[in-house]
PDB file of C-alpha atoms in Angstrom:
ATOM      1  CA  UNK M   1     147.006  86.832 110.672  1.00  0.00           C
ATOM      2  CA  UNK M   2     147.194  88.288 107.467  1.00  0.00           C
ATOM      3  CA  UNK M   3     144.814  90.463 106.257  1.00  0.00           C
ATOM      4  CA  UNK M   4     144.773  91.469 102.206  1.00  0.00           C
ATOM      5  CA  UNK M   5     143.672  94.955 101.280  1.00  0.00           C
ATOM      6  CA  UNK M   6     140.407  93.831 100.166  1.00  0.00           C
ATOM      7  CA  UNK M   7     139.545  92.327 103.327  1.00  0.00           C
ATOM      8  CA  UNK M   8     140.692  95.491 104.737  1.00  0.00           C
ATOM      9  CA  UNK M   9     138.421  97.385 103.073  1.00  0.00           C
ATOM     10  CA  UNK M  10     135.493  95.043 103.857  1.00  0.00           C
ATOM     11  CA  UNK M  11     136.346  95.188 107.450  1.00  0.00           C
ATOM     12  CA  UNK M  12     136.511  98.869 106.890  1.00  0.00           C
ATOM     13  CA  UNK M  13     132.652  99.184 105.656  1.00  0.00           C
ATOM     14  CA  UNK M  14     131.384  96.405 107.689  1.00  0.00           C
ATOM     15  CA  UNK M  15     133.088  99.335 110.669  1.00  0.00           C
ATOM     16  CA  UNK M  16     130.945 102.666 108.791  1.00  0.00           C
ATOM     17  CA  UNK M  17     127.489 100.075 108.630  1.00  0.00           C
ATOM     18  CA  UNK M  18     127.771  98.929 112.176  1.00  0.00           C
ATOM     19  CA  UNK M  19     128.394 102.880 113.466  1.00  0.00           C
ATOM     20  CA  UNK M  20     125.405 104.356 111.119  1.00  0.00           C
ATOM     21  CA  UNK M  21     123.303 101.809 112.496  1.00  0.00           C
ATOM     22  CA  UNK M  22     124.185 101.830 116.028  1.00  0.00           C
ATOM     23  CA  UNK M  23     124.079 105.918 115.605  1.00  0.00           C
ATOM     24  CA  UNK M  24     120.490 106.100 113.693  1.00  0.00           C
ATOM     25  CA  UNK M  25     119.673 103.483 116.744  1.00  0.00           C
ATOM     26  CA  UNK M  26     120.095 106.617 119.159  1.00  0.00           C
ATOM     27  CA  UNK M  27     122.723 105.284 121.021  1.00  0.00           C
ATOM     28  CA  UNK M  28     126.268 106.693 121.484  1.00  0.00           C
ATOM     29  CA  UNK M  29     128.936 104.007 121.048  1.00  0.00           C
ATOM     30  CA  UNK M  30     132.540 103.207 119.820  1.00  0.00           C
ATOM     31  CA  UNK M  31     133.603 100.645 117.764  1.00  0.00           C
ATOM     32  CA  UNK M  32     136.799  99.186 117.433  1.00  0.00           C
ATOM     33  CA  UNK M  33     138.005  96.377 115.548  1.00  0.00           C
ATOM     34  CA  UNK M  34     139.872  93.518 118.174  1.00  0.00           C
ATOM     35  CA  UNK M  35     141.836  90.828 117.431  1.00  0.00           C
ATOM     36  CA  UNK M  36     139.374  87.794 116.604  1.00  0.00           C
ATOM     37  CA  UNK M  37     138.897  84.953 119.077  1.00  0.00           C
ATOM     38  CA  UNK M  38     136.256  82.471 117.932  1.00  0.00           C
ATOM     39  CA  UNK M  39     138.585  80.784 114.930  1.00  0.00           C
ATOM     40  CA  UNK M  40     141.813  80.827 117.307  1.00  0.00           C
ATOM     41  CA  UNK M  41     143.123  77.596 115.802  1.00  0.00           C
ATOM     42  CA  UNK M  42     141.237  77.082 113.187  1.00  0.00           C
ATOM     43  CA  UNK M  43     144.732  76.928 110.794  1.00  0.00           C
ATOM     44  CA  UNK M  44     143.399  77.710 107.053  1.00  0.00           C
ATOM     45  CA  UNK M  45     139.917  79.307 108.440  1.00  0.00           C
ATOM     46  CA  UNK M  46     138.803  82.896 106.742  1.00  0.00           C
ATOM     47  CA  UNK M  47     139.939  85.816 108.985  1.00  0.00           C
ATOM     48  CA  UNK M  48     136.880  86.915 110.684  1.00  0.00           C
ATOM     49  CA  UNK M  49     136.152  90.654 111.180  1.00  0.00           C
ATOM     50  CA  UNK M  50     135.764  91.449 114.769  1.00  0.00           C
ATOM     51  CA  UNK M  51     134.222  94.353 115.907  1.00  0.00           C
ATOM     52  CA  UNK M  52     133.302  95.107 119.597  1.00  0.00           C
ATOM     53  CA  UNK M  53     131.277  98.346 120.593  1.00  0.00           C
ATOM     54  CA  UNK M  54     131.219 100.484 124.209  1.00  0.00           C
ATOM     55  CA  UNK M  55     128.721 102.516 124.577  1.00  0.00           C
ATOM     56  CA  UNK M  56     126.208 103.765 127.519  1.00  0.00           C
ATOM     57  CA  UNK M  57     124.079 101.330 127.923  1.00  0.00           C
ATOM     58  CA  UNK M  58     125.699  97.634 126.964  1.00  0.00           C
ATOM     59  CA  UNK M  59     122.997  95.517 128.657  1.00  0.00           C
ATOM     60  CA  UNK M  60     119.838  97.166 125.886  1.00  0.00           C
ATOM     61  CA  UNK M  61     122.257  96.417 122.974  1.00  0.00           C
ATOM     62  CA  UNK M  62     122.766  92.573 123.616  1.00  0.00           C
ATOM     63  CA  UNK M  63     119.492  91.676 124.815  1.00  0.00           C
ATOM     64  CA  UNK M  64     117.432  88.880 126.374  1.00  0.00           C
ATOM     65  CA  UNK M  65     119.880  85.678 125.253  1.00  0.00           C
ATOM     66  CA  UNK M  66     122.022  88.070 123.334  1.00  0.00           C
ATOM     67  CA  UNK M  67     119.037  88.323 120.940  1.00  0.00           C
ATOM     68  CA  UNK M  68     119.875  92.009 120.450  1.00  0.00           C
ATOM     69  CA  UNK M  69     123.166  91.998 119.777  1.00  0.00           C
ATOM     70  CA  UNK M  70     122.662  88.522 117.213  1.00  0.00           C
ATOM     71  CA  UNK M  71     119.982  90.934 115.294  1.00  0.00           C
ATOM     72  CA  UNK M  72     122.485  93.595 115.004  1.00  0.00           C
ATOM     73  CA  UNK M  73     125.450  90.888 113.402  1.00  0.00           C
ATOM     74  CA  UNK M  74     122.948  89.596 110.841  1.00  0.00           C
ATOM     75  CA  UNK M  75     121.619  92.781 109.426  1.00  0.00           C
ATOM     76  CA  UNK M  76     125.476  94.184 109.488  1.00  0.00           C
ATOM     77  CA  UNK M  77     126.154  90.849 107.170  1.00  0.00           C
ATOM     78  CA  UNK M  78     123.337  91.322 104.749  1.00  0.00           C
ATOM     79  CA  UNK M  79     124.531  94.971 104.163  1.00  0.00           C
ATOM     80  CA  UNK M  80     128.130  94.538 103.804  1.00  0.00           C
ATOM     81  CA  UNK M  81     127.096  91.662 101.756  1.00  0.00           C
ATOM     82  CA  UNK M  82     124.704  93.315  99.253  1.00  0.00           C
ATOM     83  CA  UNK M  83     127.407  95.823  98.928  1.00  0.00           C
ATOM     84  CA  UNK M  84     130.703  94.044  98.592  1.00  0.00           C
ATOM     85  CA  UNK M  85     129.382  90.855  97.048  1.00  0.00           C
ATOM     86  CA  UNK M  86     131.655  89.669  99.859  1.00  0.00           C
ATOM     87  CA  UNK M  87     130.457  87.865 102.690  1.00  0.00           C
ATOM     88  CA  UNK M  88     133.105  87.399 105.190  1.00  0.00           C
ATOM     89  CA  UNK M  89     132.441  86.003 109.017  1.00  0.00           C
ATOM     90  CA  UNK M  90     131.994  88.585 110.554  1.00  0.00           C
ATOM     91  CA  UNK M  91     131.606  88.931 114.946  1.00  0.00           C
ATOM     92  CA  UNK M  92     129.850  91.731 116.193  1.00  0.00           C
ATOM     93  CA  UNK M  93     130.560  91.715 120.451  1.00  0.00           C
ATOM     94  CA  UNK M  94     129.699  94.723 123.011  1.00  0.00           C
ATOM     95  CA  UNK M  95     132.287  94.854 125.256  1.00  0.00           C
ATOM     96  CA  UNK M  96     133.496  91.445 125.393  1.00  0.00           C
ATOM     97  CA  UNK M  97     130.375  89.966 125.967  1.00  0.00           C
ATOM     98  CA  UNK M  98     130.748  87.383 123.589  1.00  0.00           C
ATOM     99  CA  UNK M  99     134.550  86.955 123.997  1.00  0.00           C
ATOM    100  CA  UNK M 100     134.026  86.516 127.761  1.00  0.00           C
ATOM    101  CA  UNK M 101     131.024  83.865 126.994  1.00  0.00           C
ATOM    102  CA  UNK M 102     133.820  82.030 124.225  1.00  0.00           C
ATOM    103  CA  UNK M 103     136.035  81.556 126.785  1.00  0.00           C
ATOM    104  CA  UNK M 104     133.672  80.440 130.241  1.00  0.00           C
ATOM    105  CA  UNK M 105     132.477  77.971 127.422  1.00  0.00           C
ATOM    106  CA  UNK M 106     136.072  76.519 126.327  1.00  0.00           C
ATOM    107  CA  UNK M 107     136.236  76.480 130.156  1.00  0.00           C
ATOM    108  CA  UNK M 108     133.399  74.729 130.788  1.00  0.00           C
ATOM    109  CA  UNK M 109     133.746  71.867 127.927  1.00  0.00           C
ATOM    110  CA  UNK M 110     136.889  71.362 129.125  1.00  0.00           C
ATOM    111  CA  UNK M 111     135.866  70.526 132.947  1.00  0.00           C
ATOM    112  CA  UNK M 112     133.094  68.317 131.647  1.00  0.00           C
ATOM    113  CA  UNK M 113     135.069  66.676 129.502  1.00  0.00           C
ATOM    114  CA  UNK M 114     137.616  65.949 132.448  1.00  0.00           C
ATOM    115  CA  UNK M 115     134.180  64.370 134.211  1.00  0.00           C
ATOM    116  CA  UNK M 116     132.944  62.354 131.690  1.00  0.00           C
ATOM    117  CA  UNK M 117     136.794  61.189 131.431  1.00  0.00           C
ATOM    118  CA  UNK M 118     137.175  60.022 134.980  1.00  0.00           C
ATOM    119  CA  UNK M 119     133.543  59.072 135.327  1.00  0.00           C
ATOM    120  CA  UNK M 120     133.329  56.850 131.632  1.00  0.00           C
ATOM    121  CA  UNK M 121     129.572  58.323 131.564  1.00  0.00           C
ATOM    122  CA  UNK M 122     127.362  60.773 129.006  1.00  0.00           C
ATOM    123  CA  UNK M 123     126.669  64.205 130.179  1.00  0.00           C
ATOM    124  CA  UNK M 124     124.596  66.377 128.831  1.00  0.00           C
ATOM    125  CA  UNK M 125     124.715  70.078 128.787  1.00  0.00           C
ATOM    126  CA  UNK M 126     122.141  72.630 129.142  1.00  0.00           C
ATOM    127  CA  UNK M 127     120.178  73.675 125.834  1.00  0.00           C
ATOM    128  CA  UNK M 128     122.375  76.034 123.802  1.00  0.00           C
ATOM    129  CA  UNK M 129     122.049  78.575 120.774  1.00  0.00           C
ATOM    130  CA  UNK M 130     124.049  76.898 117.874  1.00  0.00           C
ATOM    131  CA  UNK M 131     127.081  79.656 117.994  1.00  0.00           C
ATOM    132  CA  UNK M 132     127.454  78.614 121.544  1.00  0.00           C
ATOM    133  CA  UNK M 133     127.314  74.815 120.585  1.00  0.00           C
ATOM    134  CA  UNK M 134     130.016  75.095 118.137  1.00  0.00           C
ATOM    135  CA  UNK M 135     132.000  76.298 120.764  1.00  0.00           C
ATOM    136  CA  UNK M 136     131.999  73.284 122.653  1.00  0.00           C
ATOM    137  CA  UNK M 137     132.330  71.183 119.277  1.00  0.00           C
ATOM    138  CA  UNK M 138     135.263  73.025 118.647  1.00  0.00           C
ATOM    139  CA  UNK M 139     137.123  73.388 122.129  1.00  0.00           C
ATOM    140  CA  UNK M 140     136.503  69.244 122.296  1.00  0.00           C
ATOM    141  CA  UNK M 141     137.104  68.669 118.733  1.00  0.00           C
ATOM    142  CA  UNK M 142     140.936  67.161 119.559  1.00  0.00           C
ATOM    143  CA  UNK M 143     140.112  65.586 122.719  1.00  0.00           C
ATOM    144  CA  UNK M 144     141.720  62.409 122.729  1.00  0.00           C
ATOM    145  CA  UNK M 145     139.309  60.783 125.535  1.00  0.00           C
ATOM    146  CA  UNK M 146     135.766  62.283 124.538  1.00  0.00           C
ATOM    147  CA  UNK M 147     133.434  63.020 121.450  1.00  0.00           C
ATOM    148  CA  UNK M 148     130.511  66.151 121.554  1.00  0.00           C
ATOM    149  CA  UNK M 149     127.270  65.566 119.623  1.00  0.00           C
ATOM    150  CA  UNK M 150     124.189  67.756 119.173  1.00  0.00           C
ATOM    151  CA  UNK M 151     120.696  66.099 120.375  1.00  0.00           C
ATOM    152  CA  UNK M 152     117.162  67.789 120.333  1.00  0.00           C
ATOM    153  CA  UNK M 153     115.376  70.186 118.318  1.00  0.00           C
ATOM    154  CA  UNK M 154     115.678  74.157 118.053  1.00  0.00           C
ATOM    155  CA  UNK M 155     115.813  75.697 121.446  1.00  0.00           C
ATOM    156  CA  UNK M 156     115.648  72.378 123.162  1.00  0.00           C
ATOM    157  CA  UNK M 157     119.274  70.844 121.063  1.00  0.00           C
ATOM    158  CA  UNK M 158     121.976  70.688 123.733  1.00  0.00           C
ATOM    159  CA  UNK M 159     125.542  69.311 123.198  1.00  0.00           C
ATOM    160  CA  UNK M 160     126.504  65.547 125.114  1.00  0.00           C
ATOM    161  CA  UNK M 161     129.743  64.683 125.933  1.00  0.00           C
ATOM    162  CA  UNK M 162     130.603  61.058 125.710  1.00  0.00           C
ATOM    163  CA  UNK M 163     133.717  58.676 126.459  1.00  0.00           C
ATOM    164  CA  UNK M 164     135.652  57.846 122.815  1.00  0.00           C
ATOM    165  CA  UNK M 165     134.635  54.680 122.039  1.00  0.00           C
TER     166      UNK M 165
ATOM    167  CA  UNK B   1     112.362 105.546 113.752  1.00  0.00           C
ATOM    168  CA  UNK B   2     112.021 106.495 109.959  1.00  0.00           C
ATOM    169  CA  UNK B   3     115.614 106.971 109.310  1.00  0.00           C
ATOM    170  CA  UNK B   4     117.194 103.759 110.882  1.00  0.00           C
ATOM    171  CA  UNK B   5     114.441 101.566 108.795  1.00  0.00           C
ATOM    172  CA  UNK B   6     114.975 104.011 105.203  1.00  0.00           C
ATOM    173  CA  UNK B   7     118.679 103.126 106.216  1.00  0.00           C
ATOM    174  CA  UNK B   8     118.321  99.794 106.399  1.00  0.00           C
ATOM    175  CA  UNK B   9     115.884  98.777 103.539  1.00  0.00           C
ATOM    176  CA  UNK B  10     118.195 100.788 101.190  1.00  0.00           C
ATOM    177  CA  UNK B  11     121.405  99.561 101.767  1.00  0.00           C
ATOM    178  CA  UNK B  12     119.890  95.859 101.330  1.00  0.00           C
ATOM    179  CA  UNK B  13     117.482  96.415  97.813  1.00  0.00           C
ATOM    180  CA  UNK B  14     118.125  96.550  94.390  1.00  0.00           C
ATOM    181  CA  UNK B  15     116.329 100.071  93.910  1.00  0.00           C
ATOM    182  CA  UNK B  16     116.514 101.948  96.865  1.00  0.00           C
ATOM    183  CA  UNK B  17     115.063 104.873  95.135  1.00  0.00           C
ATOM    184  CA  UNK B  18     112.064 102.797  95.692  1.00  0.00           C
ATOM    185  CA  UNK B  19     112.503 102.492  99.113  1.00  0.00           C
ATOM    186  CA  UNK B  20     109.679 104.558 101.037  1.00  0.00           C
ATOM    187  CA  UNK B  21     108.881 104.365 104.914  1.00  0.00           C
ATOM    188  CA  UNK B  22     105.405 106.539 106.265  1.00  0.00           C
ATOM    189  CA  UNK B  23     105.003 107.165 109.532  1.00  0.00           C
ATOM    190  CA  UNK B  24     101.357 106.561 110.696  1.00  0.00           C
ATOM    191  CA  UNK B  25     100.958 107.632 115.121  1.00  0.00           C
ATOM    192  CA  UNK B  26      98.431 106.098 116.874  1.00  0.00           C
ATOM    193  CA  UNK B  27      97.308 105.672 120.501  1.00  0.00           C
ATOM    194  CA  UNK B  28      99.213 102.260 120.396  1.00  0.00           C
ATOM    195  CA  UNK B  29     102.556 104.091 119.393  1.00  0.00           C
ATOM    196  CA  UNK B  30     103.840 104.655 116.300  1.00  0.00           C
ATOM    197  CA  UNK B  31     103.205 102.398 112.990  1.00  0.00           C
ATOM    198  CA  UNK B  32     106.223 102.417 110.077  1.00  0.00           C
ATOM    199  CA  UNK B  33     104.912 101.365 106.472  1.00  0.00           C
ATOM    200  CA  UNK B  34     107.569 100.337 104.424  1.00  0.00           C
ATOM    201  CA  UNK B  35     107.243  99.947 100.832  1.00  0.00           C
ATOM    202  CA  UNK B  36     109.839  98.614  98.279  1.00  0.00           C
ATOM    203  CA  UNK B  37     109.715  97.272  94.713  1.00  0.00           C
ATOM    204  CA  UNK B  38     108.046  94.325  94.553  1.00  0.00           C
ATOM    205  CA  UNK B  39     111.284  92.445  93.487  1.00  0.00           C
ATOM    206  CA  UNK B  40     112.726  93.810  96.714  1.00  0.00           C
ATOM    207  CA  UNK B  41     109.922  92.736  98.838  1.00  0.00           C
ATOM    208  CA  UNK B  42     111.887  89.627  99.489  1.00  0.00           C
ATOM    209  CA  UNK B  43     114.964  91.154 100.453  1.00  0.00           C
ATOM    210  CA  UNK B  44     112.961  93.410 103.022  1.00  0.00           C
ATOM    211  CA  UNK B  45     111.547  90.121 104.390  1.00  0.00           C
ATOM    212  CA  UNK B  46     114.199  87.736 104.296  1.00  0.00           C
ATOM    213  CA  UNK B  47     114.145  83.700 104.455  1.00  0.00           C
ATOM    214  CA  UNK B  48     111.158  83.033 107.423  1.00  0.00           C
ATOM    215  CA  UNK B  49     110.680  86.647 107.723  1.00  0.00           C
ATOM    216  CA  UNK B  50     113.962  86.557 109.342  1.00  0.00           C
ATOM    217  CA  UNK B  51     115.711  89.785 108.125  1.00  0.00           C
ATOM    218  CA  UNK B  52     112.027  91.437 108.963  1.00  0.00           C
ATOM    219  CA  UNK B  53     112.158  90.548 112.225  1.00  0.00           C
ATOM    220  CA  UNK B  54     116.183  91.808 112.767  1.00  0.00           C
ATOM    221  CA  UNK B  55     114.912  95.305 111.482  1.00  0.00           C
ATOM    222  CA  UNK B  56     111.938  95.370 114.378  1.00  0.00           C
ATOM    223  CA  UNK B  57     114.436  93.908 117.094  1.00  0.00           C
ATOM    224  CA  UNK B  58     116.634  97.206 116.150  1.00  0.00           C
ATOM    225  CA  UNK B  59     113.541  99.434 116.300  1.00  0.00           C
ATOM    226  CA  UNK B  60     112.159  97.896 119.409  1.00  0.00           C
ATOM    227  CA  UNK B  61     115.853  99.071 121.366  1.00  0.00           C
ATOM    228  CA  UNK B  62     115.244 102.532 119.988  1.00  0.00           C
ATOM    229  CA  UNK B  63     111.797 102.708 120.905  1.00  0.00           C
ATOM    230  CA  UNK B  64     112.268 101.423 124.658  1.00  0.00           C
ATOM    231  CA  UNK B  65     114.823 104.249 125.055  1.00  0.00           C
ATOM    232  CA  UNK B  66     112.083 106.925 123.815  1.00  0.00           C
ATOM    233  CA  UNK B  67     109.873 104.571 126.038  1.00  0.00           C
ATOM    234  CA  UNK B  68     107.281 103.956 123.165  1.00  0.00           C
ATOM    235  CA  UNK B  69     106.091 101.025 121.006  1.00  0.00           C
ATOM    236  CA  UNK B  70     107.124 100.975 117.648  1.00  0.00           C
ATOM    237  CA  UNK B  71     105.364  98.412 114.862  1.00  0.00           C
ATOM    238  CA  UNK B  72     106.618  97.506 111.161  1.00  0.00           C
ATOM    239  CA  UNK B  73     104.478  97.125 108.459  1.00  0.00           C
ATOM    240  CA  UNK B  74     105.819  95.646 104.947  1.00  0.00           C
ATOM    241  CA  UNK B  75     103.273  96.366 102.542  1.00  0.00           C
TER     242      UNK B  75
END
């Protein structure tokens, strides 16, 4: 993936925002930028910046439902956004914990869709937060056999998996 | 406590010379006043107090390792 020196340098601040806040947080981390995972054939998508931090103490970073760790992604995107004018996607993981979750997910969809396949019936998934939803859009997206959809409201909307008409 | 929500307010205002954060201790923990121009109020805030809310999530993990309670105050 190509990545233009501008985008470079955003990467580079959104790098300097996350460590000042993770340091004036009190705890001690590294962050390194990794190779992004969530727009893995997405052909013509914007490069996201991808940025996963070890530390002491992963499990009080992410938090109950990743809630933590989601906090932490947003305010890193208003900053580097106030002060670029740039707002690139931008992935904020500790220690895989999000890659790991992208990929049980593509894992999942897949086997369901397999089910609903062979079985020519619905199936709905457990309620999902929307980043994990898309997931599931996206790893069916192609599927020559099955469609996703959203259903319910906020914490309640889950994805079904149908037959293709 | 002070410094990550000075740090925070600042890099998202217009005027972060404007940006001021008081510490106020009571026997429920400690209470952070922050106070920004009143054209940055809304950046402080954020669309359903959303951006708020990020900033006391951040707190909450520092104060649970100094195994106190930490409130925000926008005022």
């Amino acid at each position: 993936m190509e990545i233009s020196g501008n985008k470079k340098d955003t990467a580079e601040t959104a790098r300097d925002i996350l460590e000042a806040l993770l340091d004036l947080m009190g705890v001690s981390t590294v962050v390194t930028p990794v190779a992004e995972f969530t727009t893995d054939g997405d052909e013509g998508a914007e490069p996201t910046i991808t940025l996963d931090v070890r530390g002491d103490d992963p499990g009080i970073l992410i938090g109950r439902r990743g809630q933590t760790l989601s906090c932490l992604q947003y305010l890193v995107r208003i900053i580097v956004g106030h002060q670029t004018q740039e707002w690139p996607p931008i992935i904020i993981d500790v220690e895989g914990y999000k890659r790991r979750r992208f990929e049980a997910l593509q894992a999942l969809a897949n086997r369901i869709a397999e089910q609903v396949k062979t079985r020519g019936v619905p199936f709905a998934l457990e309620p999902m937060p929307a980043f994990d939803r898309r997931i599931i859009h996206l790893s069916l997206a192609g599927h020559p056999e099955v469609t996703t959809q959203s259903n319910g409201e906020g914490e309640m909307r889950k994805v079904v998996i149908q037959p293709r008409e | 406590m002070k410094e990550l929500v000075e740090f925070i307010a600042r890099s998202i205002v217009d005027a972060p010379d404007d940006v001021k954060v008081e510490e106020e201790i009571t026997e429920e923990g400690l209470t952070l006043k922050l106070q920004v121009a009143d054209e940055d109020k809304g950046r402080v805030i954020g669309k359903q107090g959303r951006i708020a809310e990020a900033i006391r999530t951040l707190l909450r993990v520092k104060a649970a390792k100094a195994a106190t309670k930490v409130r925000l105050e926008i005022i």
